Every structure is written in structure tokens, then in C-alpha cells.
Short mmCIF file of C-alpha atoms and ligand atoms in Angstrom, two decimals:
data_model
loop_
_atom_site.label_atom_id
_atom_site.label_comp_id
_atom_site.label_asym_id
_atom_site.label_seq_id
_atom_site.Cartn_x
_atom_site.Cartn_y
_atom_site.Cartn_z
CA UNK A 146 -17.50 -5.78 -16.79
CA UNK A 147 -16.32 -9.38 -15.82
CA UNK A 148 -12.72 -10.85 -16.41
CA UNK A 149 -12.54 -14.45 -17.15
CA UNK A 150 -9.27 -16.52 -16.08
CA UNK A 151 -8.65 -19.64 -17.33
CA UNK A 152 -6.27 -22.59 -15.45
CA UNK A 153 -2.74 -22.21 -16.22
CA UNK A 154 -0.10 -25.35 -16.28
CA UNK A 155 2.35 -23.22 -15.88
CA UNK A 156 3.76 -19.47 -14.94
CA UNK A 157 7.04 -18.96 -17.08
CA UNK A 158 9.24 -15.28 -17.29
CA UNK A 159 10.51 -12.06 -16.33
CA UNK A 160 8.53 -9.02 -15.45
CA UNK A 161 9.42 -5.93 -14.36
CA UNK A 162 6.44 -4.41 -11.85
CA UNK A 163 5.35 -0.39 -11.80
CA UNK A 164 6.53 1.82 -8.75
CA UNK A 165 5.83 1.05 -5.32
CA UNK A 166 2.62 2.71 -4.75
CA UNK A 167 3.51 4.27 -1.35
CA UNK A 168 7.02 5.38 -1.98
CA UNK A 169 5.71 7.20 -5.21
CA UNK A 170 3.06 9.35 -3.02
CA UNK A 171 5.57 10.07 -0.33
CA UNK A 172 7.83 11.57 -3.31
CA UNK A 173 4.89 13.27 -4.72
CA UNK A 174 4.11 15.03 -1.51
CA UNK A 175 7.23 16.03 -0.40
CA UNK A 176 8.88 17.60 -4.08
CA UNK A 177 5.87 19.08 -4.55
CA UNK A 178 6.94 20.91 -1.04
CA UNK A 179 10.81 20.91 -2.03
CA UNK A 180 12.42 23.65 -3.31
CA UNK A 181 13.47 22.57 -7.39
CA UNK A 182 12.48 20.70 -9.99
CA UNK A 183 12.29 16.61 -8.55
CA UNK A 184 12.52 13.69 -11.18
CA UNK A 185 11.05 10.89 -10.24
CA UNK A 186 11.22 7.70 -12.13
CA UNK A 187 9.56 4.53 -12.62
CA UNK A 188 6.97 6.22 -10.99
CA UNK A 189 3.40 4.29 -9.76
CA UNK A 190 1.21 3.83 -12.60
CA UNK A 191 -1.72 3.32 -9.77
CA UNK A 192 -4.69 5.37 -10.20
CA UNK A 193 -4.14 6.35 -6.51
CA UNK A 194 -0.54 8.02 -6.77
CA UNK A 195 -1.99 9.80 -9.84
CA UNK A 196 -5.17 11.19 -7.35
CA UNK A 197 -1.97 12.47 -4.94
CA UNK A 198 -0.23 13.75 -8.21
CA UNK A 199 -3.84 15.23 -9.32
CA UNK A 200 -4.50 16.74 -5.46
CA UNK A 201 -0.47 18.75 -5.68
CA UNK A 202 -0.99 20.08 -8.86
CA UNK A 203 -4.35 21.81 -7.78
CA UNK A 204 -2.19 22.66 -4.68
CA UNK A 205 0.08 24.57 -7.11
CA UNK A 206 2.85 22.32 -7.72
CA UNK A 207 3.92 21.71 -11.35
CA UNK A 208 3.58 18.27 -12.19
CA UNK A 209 4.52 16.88 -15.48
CA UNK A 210 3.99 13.64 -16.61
CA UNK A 211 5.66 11.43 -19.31
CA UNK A 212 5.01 7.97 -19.10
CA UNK A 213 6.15 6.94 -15.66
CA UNK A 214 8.89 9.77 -15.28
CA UNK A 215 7.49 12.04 -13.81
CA UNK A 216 8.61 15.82 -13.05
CA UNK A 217 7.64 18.08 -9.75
CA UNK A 218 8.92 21.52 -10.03
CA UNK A 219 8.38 22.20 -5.91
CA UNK A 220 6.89 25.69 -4.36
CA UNK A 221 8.85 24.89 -1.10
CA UNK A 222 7.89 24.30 2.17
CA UNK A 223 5.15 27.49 2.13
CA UNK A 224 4.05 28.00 -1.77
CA UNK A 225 1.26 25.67 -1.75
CA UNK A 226 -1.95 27.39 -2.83
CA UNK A 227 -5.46 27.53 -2.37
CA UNK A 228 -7.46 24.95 -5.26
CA UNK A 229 -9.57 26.27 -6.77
CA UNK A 230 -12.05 23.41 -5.71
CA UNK A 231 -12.57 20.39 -3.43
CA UNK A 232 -9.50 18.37 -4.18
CA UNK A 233 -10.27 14.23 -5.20
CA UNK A 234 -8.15 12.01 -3.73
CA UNK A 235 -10.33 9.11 -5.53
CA UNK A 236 -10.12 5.59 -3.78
CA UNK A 237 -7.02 6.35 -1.86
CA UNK A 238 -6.77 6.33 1.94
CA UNK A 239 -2.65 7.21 1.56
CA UNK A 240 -3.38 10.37 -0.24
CA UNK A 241 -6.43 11.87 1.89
CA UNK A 242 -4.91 10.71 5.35
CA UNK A 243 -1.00 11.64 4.86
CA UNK A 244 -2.03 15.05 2.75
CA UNK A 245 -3.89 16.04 5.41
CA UNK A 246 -0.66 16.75 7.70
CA UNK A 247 0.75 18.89 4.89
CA UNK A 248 -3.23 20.71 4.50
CA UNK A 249 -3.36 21.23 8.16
CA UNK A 250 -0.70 23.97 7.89
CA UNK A 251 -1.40 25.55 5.13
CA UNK A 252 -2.72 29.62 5.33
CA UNK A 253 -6.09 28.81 3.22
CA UNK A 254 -9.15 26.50 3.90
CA UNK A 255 -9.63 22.84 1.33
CA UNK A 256 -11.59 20.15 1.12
CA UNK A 257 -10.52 16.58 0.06
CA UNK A 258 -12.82 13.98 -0.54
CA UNK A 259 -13.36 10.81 -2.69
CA UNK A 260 -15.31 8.06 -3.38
CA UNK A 261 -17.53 6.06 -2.27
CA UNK A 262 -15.05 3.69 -0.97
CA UNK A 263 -12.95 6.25 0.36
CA UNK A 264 -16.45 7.74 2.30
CA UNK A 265 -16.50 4.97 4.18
CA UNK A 266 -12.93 4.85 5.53
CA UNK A 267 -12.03 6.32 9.33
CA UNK A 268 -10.39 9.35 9.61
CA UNK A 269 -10.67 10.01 13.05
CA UNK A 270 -6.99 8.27 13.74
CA UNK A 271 -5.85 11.40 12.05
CA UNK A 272 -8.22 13.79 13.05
CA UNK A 273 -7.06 13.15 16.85
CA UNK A 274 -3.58 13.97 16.45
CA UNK A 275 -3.67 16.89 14.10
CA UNK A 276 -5.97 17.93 16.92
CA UNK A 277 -3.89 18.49 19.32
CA UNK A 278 -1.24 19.98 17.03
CA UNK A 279 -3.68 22.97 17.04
CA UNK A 280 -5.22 21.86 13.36
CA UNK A 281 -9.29 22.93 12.29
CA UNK A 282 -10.58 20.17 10.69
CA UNK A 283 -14.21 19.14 9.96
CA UNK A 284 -15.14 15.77 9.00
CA UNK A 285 -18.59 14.00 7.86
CA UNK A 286 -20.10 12.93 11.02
CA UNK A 287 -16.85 13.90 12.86
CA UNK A 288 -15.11 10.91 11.21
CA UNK A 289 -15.20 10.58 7.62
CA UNK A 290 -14.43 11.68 4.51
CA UNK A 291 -14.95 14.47 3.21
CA UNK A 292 -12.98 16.71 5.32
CA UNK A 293 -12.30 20.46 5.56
CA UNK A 294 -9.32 21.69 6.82
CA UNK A 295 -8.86 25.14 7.89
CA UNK A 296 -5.50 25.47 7.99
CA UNK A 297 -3.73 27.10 10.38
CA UNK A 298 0.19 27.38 12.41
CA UNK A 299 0.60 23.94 14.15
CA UNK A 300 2.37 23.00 17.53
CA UNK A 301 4.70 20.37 17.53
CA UNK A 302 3.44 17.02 19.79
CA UNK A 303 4.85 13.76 21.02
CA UNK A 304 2.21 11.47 19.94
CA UNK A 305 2.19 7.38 20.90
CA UNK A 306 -0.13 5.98 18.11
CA UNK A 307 -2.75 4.29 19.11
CA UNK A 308 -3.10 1.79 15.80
CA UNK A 309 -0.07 0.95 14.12
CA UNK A 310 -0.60 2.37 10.65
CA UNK A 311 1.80 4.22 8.05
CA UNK A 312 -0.54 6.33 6.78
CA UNK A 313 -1.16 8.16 10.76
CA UNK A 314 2.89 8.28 11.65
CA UNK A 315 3.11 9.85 7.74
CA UNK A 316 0.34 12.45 8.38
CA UNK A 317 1.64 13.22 11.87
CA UNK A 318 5.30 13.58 10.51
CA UNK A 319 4.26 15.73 7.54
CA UNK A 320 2.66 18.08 9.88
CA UNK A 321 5.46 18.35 11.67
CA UNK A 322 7.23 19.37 9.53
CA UNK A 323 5.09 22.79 9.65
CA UNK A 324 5.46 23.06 13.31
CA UNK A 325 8.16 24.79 15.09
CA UNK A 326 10.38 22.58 17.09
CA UNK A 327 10.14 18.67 17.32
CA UNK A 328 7.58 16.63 16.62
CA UNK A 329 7.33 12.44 17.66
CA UNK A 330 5.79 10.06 17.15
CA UNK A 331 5.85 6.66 19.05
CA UNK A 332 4.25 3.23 17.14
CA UNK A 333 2.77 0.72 19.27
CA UNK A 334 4.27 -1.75 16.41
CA UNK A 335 7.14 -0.60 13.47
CA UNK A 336 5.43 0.34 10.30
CA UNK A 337 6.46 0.94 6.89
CA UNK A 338 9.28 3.27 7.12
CA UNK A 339 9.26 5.24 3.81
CA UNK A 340 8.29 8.78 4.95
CA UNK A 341 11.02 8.70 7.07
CA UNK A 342 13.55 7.86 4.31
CA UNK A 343 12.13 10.18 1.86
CA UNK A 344 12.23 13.09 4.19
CA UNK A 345 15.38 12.33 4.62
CA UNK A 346 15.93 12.02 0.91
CA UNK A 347 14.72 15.84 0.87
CA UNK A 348 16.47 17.14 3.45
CA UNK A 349 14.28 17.08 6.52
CA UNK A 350 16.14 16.13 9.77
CA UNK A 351 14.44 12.85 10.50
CA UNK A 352 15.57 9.90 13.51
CA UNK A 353 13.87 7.02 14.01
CA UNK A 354 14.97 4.42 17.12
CA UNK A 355 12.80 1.38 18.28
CA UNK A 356 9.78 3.07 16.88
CA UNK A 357 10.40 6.44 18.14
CA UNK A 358 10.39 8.75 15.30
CA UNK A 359 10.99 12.74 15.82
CA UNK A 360 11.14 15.04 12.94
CA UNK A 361 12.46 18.73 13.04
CA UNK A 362 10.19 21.64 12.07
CA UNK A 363 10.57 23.87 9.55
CA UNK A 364 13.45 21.96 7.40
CA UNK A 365 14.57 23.20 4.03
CA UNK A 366 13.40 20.61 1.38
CA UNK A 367 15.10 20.34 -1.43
CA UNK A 368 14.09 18.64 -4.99
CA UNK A 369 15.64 15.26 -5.68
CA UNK A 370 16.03 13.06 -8.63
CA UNK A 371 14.67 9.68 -7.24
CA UNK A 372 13.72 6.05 -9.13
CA UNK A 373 11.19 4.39 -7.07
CA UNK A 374 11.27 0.80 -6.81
CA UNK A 375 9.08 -2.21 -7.95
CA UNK A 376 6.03 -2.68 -5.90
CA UNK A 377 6.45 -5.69 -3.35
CA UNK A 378 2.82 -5.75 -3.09
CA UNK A 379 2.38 -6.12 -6.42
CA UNK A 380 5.23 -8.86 -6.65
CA UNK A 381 3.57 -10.32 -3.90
CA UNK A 382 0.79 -11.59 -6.33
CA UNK A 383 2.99 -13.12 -8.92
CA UNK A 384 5.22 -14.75 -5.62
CA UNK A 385 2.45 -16.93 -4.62
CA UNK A 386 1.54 -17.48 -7.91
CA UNK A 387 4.54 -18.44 -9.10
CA UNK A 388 4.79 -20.63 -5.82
CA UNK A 389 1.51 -22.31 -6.16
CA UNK A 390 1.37 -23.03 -9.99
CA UNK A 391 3.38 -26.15 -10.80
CA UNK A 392 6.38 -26.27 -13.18
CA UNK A 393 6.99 -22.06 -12.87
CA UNK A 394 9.50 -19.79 -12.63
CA UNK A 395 8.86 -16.24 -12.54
CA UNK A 396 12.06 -13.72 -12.93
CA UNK A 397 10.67 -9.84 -10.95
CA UNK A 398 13.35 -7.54 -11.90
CA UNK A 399 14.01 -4.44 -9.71
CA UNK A 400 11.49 -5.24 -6.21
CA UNK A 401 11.46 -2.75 -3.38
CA UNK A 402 13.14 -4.62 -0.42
CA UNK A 403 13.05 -2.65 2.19
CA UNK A 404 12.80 -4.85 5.65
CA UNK A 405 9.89 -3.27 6.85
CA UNK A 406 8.04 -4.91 3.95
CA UNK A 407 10.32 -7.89 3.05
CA UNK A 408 8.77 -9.67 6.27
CA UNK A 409 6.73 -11.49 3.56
CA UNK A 410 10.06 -13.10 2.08
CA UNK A 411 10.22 -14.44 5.65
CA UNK A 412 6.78 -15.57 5.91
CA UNK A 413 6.81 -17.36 2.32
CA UNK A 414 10.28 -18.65 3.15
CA UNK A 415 9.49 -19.91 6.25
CA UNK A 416 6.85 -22.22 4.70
CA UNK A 417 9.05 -23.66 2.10
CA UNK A 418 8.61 -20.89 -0.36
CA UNK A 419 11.43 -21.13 -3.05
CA UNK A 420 11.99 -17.54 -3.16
CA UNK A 421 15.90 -15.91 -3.83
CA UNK A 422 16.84 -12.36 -4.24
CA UNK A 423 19.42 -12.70 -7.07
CA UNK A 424 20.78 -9.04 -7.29
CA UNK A 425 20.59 -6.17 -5.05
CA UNK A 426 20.61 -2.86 -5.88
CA UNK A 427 22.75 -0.05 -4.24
CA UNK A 428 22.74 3.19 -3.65
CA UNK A 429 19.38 4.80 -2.39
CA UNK A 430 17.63 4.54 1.02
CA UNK A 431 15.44 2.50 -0.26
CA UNK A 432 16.66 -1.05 -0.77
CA UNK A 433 15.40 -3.06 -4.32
CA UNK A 434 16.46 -6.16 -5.76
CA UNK A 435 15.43 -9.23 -8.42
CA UNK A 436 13.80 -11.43 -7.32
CA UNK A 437 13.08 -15.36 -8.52
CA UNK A 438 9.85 -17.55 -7.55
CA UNK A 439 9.84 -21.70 -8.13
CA UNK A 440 7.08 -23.28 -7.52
CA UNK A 441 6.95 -25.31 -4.36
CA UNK A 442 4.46 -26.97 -1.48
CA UNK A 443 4.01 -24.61 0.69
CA UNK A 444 3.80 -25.59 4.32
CA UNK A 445 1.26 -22.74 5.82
CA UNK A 446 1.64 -20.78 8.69
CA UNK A 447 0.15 -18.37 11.48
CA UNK A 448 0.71 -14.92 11.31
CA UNK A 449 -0.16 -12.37 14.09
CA UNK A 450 0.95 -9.34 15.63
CA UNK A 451 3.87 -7.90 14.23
CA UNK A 452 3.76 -9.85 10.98
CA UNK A 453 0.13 -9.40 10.41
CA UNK A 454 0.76 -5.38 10.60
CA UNK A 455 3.46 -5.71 8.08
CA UNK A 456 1.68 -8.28 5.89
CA UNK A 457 -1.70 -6.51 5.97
CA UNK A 458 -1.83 -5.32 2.02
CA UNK A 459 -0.56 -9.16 1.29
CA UNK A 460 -3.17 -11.11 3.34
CA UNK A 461 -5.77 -11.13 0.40
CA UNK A 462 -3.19 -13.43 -2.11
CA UNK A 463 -1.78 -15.32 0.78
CA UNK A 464 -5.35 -16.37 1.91
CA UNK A 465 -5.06 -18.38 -1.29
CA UNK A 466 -1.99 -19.96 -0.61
CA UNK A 467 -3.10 -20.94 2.71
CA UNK A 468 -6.25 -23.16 1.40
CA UNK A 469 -3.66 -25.21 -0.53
CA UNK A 470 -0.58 -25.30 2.04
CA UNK A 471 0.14 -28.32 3.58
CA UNK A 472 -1.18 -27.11 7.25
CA UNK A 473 -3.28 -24.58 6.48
CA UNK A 474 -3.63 -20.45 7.47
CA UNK A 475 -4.15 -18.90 10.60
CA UNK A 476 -4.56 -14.74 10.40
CA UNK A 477 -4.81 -13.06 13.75
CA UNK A 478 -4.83 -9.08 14.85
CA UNK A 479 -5.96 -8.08 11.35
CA UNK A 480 -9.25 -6.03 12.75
CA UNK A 481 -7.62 -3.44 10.34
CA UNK A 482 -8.17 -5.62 6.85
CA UNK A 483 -12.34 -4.42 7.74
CA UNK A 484 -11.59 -0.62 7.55
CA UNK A 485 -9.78 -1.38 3.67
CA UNK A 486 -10.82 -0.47 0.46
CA UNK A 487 -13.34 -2.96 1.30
CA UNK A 488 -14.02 -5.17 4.35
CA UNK A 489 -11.29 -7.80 3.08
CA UNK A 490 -11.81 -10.10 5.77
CA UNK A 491 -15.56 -10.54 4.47
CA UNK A 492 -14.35 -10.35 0.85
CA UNK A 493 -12.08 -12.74 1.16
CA UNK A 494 -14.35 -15.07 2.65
CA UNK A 495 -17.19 -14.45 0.48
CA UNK A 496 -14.81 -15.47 -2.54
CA UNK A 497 -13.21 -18.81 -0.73
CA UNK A 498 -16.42 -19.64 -0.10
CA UNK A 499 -17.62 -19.29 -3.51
CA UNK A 500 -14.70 -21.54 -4.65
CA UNK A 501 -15.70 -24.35 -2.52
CA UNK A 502 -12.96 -23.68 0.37
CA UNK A 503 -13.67 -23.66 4.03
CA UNK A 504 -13.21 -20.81 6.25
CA UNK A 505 -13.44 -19.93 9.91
CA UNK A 506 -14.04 -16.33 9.76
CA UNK A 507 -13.23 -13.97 13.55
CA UNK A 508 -14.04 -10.82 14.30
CA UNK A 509 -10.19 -9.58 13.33
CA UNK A 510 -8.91 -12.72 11.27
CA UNK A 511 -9.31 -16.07 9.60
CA UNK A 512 -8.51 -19.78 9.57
CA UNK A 513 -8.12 -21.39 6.31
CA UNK A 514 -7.34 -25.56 6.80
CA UNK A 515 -5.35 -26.74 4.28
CA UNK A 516 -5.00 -29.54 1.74
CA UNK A 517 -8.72 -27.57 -0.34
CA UNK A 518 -9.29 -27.95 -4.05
CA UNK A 519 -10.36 -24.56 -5.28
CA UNK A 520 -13.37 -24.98 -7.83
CA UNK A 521 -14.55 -22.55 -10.52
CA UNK A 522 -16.53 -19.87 -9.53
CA UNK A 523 -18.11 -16.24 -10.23
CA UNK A 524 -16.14 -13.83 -8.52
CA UNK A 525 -16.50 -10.38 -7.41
CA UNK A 526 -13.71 -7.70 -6.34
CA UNK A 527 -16.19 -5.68 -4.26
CA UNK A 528 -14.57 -2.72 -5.73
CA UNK A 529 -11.13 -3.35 -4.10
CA UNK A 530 -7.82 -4.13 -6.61
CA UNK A 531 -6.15 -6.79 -3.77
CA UNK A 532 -8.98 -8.97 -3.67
CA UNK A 533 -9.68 -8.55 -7.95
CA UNK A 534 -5.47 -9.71 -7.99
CA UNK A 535 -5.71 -12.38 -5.14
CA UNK A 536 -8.98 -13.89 -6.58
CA UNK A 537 -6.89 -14.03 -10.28
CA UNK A 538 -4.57 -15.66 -9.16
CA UNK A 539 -6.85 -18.38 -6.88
CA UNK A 540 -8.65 -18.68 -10.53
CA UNK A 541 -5.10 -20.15 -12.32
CA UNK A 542 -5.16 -23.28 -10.09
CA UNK A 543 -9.50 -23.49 -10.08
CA UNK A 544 -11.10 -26.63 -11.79
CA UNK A 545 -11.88 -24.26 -14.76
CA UNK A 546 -12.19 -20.93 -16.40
CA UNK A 547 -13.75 -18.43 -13.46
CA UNK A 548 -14.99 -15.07 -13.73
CA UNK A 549 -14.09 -11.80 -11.62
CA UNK A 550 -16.57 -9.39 -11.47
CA UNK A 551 -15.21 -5.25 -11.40
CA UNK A 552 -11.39 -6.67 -12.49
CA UNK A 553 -10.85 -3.10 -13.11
CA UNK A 554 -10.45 -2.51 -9.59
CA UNK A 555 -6.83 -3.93 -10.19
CA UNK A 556 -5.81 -0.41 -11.87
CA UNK A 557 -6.04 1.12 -8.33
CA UNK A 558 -2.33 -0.04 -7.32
CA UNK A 559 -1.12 -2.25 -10.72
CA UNK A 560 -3.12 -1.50 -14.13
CA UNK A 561 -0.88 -3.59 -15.97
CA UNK A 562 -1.63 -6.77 -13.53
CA UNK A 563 -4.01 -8.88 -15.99
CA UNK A 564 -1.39 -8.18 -19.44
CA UNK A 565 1.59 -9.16 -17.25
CA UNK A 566 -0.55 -12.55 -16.13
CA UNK A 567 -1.23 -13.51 -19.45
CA UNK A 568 2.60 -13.15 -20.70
CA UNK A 569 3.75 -15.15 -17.79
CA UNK A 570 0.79 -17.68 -18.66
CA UNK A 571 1.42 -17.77 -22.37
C1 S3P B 1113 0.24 2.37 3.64
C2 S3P B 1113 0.02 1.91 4.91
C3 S3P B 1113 -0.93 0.82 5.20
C4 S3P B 1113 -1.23 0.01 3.96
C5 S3P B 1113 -1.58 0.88 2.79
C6 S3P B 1113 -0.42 1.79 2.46
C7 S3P B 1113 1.19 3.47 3.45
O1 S3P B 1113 -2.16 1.38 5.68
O2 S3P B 1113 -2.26 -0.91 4.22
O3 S3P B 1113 -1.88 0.10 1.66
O4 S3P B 1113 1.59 3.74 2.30
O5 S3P B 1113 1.58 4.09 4.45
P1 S3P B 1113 -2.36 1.80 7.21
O6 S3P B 1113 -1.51 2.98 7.50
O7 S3P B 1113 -3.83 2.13 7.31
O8 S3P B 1113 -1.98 0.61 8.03
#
């Protein structure tokens, strides 16, 4: 199947975006360990949180869905069951890496697998540290997926992370909280910090200083009744769309804001993005917002270290931004963008290139000069939803209609991307 996407004048309204895709399969996880019946609203409508959602219910947890509310009644910290077959955790590296800390534990043997994509991805970041906690697990050719754990009682570890990623602190804390006494972790660079606030949320005794992040074993978890906010990464599409697209405006109601992901505020900011958070929303760890987009001439920027490890899910859409900015786009430290869903740093390039844009591709980033006309082009997603969304919105500003190739890919993190794209173009 293709997608065609026609130039746009202008991007005009309000939209209100699905769950933040990893906050909804850090509150799948954990009330499906909690003791209770969880609510969870506005939950992701991503296939991947509904692979985590598919992967607890064969573990025994009662999952009910209606719409996006969606209802966990827990087993507690040791119900989880044997399933009765290989569990699928489909495209998504969250759920097979972070469900592994929580499989690790358990009294019974599984396999989780997924596809092809997912085949392809490394495990062995996680495979090392549950390691050492004491955990069994086997791996296809000692490194990727499928994998099957053995479960058994874990020691606690101090572990400094060698790659700053979410997904190995998450699977390393989720362990932990199987093992007796305290388990740490130390990151190299500060990552996402949503498992810590959701096991806080359930009751686990979680702190976090400077990147030092120690859990307590053996915690009672109790069910919560949780909303989850609007995805930034999704936002993140319709923000540079919104800033590249003359004559738009573009209302996001209810955004996720927490600071270890509002970094790209900063970055657009910083370039002369016209971005303001008009209301914030209170009361739950997690911080949310609205949030309003103008278009504007955006100045372009370099991002490394720090900021590339907290932009990394964004890079795809701001690639596009960068070939138009005023300066241009330098990407540095992103090795990590060729062990995605895809190899994003080729994707992206493949796609620029194919618009008529120039781009200096590295081994572990990109430069994109500024000041490029993008021209209309057949497109592909390789299979990945960023680069299907980033490549959309790259086709609104093209010299005519261009065609995506796969645009189902999208339905991975944000199924209702394309619908949403044509209200705000209409
Ligand atoms: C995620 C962490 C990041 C990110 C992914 C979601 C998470 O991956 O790219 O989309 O929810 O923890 P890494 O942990 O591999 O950096």
C-alpha cells in the first residue's frame, strides 16, 4: 500500500494526540504486577503498547480494554504465570527489552519474540546486566531476539550503563524489583525518567540523583488509577510541521512535558521555533500541558551528546526541518538511530536524497545544509512509523503530491497520524 500527500498552504487547528507510548507500557507492566484493579486512561493506541498489553495478559494479568481506558486487574508482585506459548512483543524494542527484567524473575521458563524488525534489534545491553543479577537467558546467536528466559531468584547489582538508553535502566530497575535488597543503576547520560515515576506511582521505593538511580527489592505495588499524557513524540511531528508550513497554527491539547523529553522545546526554541505551552496541568508525576505551534524560519542547529540522547525518537522529523532552516543540521553521537526500528540514519538519507536534498551522512550522524527545496518524490518507510510520519510531513512543503510507501508503519506509535493531518490540512 502507498499513501499519497499532497502540498498543504496551510496547517490550521486543535488536536488532541493518543497516550505517550512509553508511559502507557511502563503502566502496563507494573499494574499488571500491582496488587488491584489499575485504570488507566487515555491510554496508547500504538500497536506496540497493545503487544505489552497482549504479552501481560498471557502472563495472567486481566486486561480489559474499552477504547483507550483501559483496565489491569494486577496478580501482584509474584502471580504472574506461565503462557501458554511464546509471547509476541511485535515490532517493539520497549516491550521485549524492559519485560525481560520482570521475566527474569519469574518461577517458570518464556519466550518472547517478534518480528522481523524486532529480530534484528540488540539485546545483548540487557542480556549483560540481567547476567550478573543471576538471570538464565538464551538469545539467537547470543544477542537477539528471540529470547528464553529461565527464570529464576535474582541478586540485586550496582550497574553503570554502558549506552545511555531507557529501555536498559527500565529492564534493570524492573528486575530489581525481584531482587532482595538494592539495586542501581548509574547512566553514563540522563534518560527518560518514566519508570522511575511510575514505580513510584505504584509504590516501589525509587531515588534517583545525578543519574544514580537505586530501587528497593521486593516493594508492595499497588494498583493506581492513572491518565497518561499526550505523546511528545507524536506532537513532535505536527511541531515542525506546524513550524515549517506557512500561515499555521496548530492548538496540541494535553502534551506530556516532562523535562527529560521537553529538551526538544529547547532545541526548536532555540532556533526561532514559535512554540508556547499555554496551560499546564497539575497533579501527577508526570508533567502535561497545551501546547501552540506558529509557523516560523527556523534557524537550524547542532545537536550532540546529551541532546541527541534525548532527541533520538525526534531526529527523523527534525532532519526535515533542518534541510529548510536557515543554517542548516548537524546530528552527532546518534550511532544509536542504526540499531532502530530501522537503520534511521540510512532511511533518512535514502528519503532526503530522493527529495532532491543534500546530505553528508557519518558513521553515527548527519549534516543537512540548509536553505534546500524539497521536490516530489516516491517514498518508502522501510517498515519504521518515525520515518513514514517525518517523510509526511517533508511531503506538505514538496513541489507536489508524493507518495510513501508502507504508511501503515505509522500505526506502530500514532494510528490516527494521517486522519489528524488531513483535519489540520483541510
Ligand atoms: C524508550 C527509550 C528509547 C527510545 C524508545 C523508547 C523508552 O530507546 O528511543 O523509542 O520508552 O524507554 P533506548 O532505550 O533504546 O534509547
Amino acid at each position: 500500500m502507498t499513501e499519497t500527500i499532497q502540498p498543504v498552504r496551510a496547517l490550521r487547528g486543535a488536536v488532541k494526540l493518543p497516550g505517550d507510548k512509553s508511559i502507557s507500557h511502563r503502566y502496563a507492566m507494573l499494574a499488571s504486577i500491582a496488587e488491584g484493579t489499575s485504570k488507566l486512561h487515555n491510554f496508547s493506541t500504538g500497536a506496540d503498547c497493545h503487544s505489552t498489553l497482549g504479552c501481560m495478559q498471557a502472563l495472567g494479568a486481566g486486561v480489559e480494554k474499552n477504547g483507550t481506558e483501559i483496565t489491569v486487574h494486577g496478580v501482584g508482585l509474584d502471580g504472574l504465570k506461565a503462557p501458554a506459548a511464546a509471547l509476541d512483543a511485535g515490532n517493539s524494542g520497549s516491550t521485549i527489552r524492559m519485560l525481560s527484567g520482570i521475566l527474569a524473575a519469574q518461577p517458570f521458563r518464556t519466550t518472547i519474540g517478534g518480528d522481523e524488525s524486532l529480530s534484528r534489534r540488540p539485546m545483548a545491553r540487557i542480556l549483560t546486566p540481567l547476567a550478573q543479577m543471576g538471570a538464565h537467558i538464551e538469545a539467537r546467536d547470543g544477542k537477539f531476539p528471540p529470547l528464553t528466559v529461565d527464570g529464576r531468584p535474582l541478586e540485586a547489582i550496582d550497574y553503570p550503563l554502558p549506552v545511555a538508553s531507557a529501555q536498559v535502566k527500565s529492564c534493570v530497575l524492573f528486575a530489581g524489583l525481584y531482587a532482595g535488597g538494592v539495586t542501581t543503576v548509574r547512566e553514563p547520560i540522563v534518560t527518560r525518567d518514566h519508570s522511575e515515576l511510575a514505580l513510584q506511582d505504584f509504590g516501589a521505593e525509587v531515588t534517583s540523583i545525578k543519574g544514580v538511580i537505586s530501587i528497593q527489592g521486593r516493594p508492595r505495588l499497588m494498583a493506581r488509577e492513572l491518565a497518561v499524557p499526550g505523546d511528545l513524540s507524536s506532537a513532535a511531528f505536527f511541531l515542525v510541521a506546524g513550524t515549517l508550513v506557512p500561515n499555521s497554527r496548530i492548538v496540541i491539547h494535553g502534551v506530556g512535558l516532562n523535562p527529560t523529553r521537553s529538551v526538544l522545546l529547547d532545541f526548536l526554541a532555540a532556533g526561532g521555533a514559535r512554540i508556547r505551552i499555554a496551560q499546564l496541568a497539575e497533579g501527577s508525576r508526570e508533567l502535561s500541558g497545551d501546547l501552540i505551534v506558529e509557523s516560523a524560519r527556523w534557524q537550524g542547529g547542532v545537536m550532540e551528546k546529551s541532546v541527541t540522547a534525548a532527541l533520538i525518537d525526534e531526529i527523523p522529523v527534525l532532519s526535515i526541518l533542518g534541510a529548510v532552516s536557515e543554517q542548516g543540521l548537524i546530528v552527532r553521537d546518534a550511532g544509536e538511530l542504526r540499531v532502530k526500528e530501522t537503520d534511521r540514519i540510512a532511511a533518512i538519507a535514502e528519503n532526503l536524497q530522493r527529495m532532491g536534498i543534500t546530505v553528508h551522512v557519518k558513521q553515527d550522524g548527519f549534516e543537512i545544509p540548509g536553505k534546500q527545496t524539497f521536490h516530489a518524490a516516491a517514498l518508502d518507510s522501510f517498515g519504521d512509523h518515525r520515518i513514514a510520519m517525518a517523510f509526511s510531513v517533508a511531503s506538505l512543503i514538496a513541489g507536489g503530491p508524493c507518495t510513501i510507501e508502507d504508511p501503515g508503519a505509522a500505526s506502530i506509535s500514532f494510528p490516527e497520524f494521517y486522519q489528524l493531518l488531513r483535519e489540520l490540512s483541510a
